[in-house]
mmCIF file with all atom_site columns, C-alpha atoms in Angstrom:
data_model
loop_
_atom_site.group_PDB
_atom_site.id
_atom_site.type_symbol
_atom_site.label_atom_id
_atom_site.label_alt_id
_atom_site.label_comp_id
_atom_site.label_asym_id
_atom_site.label_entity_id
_atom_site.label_seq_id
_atom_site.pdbx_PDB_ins_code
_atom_site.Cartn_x
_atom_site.Cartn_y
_atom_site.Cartn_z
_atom_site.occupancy
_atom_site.B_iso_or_equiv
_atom_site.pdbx_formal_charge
_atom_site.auth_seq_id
_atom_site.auth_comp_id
_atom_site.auth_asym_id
_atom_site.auth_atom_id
_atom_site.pdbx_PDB_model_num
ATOM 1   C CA . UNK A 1 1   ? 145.388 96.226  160.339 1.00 0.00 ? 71  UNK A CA 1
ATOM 2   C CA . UNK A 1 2   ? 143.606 94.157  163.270 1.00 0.00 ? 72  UNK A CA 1
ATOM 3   C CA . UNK A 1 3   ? 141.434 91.345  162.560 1.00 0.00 ? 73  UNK A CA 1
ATOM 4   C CA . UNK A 1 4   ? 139.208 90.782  165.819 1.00 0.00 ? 74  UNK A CA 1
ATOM 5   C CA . UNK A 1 5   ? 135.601 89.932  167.040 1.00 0.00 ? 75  UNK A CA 1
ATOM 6   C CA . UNK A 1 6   ? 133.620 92.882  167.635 1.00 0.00 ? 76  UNK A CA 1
ATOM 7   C CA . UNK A 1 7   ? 132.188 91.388  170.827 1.00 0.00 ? 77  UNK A CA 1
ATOM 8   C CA . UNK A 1 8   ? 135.410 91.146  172.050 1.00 0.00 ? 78  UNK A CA 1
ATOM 9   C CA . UNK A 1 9   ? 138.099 93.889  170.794 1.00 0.00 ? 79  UNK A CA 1
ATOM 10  C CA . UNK A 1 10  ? 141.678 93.476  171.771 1.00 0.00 ? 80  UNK A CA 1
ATOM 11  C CA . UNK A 1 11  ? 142.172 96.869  171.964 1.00 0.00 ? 81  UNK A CA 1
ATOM 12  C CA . UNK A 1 12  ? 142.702 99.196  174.751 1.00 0.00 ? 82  UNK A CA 1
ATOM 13  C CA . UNK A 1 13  ? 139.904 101.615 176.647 1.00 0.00 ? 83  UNK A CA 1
ATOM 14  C CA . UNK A 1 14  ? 139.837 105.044 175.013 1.00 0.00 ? 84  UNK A CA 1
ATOM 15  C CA . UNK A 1 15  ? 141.853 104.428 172.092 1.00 0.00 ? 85  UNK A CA 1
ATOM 16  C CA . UNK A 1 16  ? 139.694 105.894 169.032 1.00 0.00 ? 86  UNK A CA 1
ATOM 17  C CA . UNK A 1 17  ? 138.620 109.190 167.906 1.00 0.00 ? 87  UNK A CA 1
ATOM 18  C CA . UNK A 1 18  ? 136.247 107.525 165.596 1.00 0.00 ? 88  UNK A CA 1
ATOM 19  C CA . UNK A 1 19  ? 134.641 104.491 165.666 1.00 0.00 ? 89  UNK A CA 1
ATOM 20  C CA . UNK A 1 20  ? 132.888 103.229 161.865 1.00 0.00 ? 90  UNK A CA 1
ATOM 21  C CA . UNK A 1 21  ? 129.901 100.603 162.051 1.00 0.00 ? 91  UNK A CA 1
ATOM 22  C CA . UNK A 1 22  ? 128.598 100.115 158.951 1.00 0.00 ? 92  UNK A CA 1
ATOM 23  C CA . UNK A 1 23  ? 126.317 97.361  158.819 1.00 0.00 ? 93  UNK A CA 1
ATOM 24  C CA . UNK A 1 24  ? 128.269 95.743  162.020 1.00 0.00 ? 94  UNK A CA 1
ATOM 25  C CA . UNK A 1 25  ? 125.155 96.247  164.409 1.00 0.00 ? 95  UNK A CA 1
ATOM 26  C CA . UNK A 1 26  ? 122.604 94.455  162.478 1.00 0.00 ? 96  UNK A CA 1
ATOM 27  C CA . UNK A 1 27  ? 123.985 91.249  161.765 1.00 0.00 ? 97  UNK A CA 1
ATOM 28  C CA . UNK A 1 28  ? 123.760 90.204  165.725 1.00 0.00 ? 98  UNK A CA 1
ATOM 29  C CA . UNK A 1 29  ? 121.416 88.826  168.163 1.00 0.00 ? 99  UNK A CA 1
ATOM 30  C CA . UNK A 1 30  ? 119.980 91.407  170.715 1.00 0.00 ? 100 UNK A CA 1
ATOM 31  C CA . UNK A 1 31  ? 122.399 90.313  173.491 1.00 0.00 ? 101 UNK A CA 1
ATOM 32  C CA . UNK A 1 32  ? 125.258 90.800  170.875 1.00 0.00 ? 102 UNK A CA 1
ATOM 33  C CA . UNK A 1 33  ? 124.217 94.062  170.342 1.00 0.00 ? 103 UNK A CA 1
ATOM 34  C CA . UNK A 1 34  ? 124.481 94.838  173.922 1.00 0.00 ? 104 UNK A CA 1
ATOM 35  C CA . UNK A 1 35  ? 127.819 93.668  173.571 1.00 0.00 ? 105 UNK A CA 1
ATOM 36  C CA . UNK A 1 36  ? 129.414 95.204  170.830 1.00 0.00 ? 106 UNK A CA 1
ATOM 37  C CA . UNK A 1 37  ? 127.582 98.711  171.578 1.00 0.00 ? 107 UNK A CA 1
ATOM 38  C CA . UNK A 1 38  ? 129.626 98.635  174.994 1.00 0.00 ? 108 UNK A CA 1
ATOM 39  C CA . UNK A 1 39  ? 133.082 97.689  173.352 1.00 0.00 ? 109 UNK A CA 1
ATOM 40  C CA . UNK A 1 40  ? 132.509 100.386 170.650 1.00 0.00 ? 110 UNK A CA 1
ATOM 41  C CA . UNK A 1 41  ? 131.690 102.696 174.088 1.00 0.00 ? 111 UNK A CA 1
ATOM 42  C CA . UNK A 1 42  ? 135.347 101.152 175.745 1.00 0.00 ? 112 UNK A CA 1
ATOM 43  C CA . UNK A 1 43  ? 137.263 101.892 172.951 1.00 0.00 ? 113 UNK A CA 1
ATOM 44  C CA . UNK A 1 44  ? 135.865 105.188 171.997 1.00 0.00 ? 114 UNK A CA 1
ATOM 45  C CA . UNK A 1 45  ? 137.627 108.335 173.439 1.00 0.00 ? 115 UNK A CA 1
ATOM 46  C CA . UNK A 1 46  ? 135.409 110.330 175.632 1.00 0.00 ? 116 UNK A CA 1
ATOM 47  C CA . UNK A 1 47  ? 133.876 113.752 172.920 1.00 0.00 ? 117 UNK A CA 1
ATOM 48  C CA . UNK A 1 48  ? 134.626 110.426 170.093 1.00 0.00 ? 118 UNK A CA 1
ATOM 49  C CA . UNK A 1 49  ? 132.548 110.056 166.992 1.00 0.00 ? 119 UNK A CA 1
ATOM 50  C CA . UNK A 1 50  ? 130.659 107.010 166.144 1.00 0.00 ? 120 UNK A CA 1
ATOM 51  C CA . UNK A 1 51  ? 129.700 106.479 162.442 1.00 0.00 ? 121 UNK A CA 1
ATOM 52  C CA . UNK A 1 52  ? 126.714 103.991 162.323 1.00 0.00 ? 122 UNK A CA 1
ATOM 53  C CA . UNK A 1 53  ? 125.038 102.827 158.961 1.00 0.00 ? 123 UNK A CA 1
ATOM 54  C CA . UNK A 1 54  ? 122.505 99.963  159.209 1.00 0.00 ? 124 UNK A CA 1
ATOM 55  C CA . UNK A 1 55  ? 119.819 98.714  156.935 1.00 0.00 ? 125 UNK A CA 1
ATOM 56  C CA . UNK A 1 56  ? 116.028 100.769 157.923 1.00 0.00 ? 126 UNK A CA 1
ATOM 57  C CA . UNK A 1 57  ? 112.623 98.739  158.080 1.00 0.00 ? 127 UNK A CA 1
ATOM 58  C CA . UNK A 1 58  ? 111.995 100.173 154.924 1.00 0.00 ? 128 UNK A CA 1
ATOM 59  C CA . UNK A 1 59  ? 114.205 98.238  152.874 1.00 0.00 ? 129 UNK A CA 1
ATOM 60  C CA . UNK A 1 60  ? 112.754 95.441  150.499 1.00 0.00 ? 130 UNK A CA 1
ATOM 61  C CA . UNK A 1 61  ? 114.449 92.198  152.209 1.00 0.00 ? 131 UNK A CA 1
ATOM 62  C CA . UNK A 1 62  ? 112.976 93.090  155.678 1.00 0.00 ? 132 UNK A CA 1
ATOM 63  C CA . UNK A 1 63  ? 110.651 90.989  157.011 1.00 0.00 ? 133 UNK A CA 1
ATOM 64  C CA . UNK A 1 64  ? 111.547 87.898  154.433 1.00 0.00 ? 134 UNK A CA 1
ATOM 65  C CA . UNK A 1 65  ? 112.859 84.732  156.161 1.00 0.00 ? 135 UNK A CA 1
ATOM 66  C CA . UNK A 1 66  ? 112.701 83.541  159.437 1.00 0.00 ? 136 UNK A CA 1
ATOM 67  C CA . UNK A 1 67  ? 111.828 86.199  162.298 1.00 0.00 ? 137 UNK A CA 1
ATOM 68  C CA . UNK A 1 68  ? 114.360 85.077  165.162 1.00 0.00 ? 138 UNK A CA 1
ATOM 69  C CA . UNK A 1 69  ? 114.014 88.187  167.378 1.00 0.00 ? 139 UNK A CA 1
ATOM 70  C CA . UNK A 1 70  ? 111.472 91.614  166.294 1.00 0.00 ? 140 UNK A CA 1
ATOM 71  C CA . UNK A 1 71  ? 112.212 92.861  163.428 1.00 0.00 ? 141 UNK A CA 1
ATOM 72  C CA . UNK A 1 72  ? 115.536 90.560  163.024 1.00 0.00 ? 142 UNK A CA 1
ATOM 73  C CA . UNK A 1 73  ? 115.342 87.701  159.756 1.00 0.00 ? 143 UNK A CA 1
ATOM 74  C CA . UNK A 1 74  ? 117.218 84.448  159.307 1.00 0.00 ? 144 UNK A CA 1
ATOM 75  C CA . UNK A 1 75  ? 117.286 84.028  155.304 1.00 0.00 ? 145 UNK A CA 1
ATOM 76  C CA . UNK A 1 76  ? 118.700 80.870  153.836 1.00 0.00 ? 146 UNK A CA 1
ATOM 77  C CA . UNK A 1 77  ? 122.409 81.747  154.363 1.00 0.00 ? 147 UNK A CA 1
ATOM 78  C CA . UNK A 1 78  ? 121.536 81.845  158.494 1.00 0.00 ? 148 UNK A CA 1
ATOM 79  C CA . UNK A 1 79  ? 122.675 85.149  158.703 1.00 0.00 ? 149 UNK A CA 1
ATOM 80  C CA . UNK A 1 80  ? 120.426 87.195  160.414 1.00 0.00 ? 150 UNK A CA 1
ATOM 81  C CA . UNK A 1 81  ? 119.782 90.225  159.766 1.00 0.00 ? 151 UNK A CA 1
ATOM 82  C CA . UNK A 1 82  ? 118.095 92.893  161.515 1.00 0.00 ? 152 UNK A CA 1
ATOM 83  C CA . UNK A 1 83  ? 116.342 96.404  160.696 1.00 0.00 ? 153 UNK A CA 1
ATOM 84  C CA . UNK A 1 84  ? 116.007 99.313  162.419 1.00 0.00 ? 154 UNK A CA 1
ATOM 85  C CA . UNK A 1 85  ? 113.967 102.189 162.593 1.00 0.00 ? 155 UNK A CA 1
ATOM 86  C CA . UNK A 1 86  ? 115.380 105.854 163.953 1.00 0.00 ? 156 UNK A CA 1
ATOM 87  C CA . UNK A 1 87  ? 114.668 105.654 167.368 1.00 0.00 ? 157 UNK A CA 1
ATOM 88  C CA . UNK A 1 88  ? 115.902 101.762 167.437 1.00 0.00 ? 158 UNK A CA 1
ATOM 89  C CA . UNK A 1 89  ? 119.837 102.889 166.380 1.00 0.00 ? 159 UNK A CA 1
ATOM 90  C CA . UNK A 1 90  ? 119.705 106.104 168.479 1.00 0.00 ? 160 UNK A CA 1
ATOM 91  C CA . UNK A 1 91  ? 118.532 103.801 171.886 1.00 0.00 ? 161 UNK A CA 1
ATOM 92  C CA . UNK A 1 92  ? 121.415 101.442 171.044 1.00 0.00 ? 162 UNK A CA 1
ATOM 93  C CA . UNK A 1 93  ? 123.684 104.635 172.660 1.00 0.00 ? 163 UNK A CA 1
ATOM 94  C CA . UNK A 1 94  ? 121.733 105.932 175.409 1.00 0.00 ? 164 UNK A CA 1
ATOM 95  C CA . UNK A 1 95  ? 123.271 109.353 176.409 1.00 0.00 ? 165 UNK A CA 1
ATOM 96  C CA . UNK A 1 96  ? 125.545 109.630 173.167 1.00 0.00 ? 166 UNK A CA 1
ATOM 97  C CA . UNK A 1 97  ? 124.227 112.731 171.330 1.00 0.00 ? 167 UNK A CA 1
ATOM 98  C CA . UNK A 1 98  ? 123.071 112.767 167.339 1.00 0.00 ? 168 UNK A CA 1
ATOM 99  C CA . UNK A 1 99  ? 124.578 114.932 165.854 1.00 0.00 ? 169 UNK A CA 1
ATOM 100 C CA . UNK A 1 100 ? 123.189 114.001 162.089 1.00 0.00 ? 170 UNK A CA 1
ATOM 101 C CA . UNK A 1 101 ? 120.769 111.342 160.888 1.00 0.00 ? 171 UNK A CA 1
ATOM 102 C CA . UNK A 1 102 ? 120.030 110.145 157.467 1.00 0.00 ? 172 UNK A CA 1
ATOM 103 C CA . UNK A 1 103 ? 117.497 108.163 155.964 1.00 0.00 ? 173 UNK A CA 1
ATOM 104 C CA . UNK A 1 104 ? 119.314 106.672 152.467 1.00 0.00 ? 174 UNK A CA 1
ATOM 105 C CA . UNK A 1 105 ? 116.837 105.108 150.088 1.00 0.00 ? 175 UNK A CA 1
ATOM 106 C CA . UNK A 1 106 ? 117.783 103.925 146.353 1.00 0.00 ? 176 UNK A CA 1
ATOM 107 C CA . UNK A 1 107 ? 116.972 101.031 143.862 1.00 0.00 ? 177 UNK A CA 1
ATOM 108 C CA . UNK A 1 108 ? 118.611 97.888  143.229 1.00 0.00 ? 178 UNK A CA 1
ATOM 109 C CA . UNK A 1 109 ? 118.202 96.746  139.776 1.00 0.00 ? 179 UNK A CA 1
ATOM 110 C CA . UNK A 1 110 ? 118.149 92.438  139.701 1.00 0.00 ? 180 UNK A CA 1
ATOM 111 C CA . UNK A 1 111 ? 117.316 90.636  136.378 1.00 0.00 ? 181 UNK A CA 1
ATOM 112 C CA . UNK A 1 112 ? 115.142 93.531  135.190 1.00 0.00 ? 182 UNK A CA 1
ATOM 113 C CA . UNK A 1 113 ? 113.110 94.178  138.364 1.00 0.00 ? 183 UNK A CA 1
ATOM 114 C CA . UNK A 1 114 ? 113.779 96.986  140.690 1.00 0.00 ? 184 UNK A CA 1
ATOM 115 C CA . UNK A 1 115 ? 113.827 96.038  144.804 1.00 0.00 ? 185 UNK A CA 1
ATOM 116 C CA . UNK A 1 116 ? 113.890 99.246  147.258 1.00 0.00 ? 186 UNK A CA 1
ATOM 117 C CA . UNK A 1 117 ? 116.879 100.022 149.292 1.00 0.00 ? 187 UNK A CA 1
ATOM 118 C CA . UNK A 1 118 ? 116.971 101.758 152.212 1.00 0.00 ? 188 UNK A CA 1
ATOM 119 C CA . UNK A 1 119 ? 119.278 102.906 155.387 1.00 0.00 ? 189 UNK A CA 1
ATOM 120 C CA . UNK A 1 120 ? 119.792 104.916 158.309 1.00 0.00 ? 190 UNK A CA 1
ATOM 121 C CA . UNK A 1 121 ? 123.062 106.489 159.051 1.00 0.00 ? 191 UNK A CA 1
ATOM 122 C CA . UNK A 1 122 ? 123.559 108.349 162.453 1.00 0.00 ? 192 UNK A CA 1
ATOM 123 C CA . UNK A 1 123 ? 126.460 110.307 163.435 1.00 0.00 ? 193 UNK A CA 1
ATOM 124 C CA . UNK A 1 124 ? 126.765 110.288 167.400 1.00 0.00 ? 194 UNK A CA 1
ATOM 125 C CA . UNK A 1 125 ? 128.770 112.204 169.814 1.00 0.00 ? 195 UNK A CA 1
ATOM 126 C CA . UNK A 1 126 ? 130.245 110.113 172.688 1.00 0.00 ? 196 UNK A CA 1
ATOM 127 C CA . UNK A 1 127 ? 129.537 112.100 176.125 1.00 0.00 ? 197 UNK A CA 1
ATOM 128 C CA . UNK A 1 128 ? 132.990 114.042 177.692 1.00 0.00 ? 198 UNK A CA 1
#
């Protein structure tokens, strides 16, 4: 098990297969997701899979708390969180291909009241 900074992995060049980022990508600024899209690119074999899960426009918290950056939300915790629609995630790996992409929506039940949930999960293809 490695504990390590996404921005910065110490791990070598080509090393995965498969690459998981669930809810990794929207928790940065949009230089930091620069950053971490081309270490998950150095690490990733060439033909590699990339898993991606991040939370869509659609879900209930977006657009509550401070807007830092479009579409991106400081709440009172300072973690910022930002929300994507299709075309955002897919631009984040220019020349990757999609392979699948799937909008998730459900309800989360708080104290009686129901809030809408919703994400986008894209399986990619890293180019040969």
């Amino acid at each position: 098990c490695i504990v390590a900074d996404a921005l910065q992995l110490p791990i070598r060049k080509n090393s995965f297969d498969i690459v998981t980022a669930i809810h990794l990508l929207g928790h940065v600024s949009v230089d930091g997701l620069r950053r971490i899209s081309r270490e998950i690119d150095r690490v990733l074999r060439p033909g590699g899979t990339l898993y991606a899960v991040v939370f869509s426009q659609q879900d209930f918290r977006c657009g509550t708390g401070t807007e830092v950056e479009p579409a991106t939300y400081a709440r009172g915790n300072s973690i910022i969180t930002r929300y994507f629609s299709e075309p955002d995630v897919i631009a984040i790996f220019p020349g990757y291909t999609v392979r699948t992409v799937e909008h998730i929506e459900w309800t989360l039940r708080v104290r009686g009241r129901e809030y809408p949930r919703s994400e986008i999960t894209v399986l990619f293809s890293k180019p040969q």
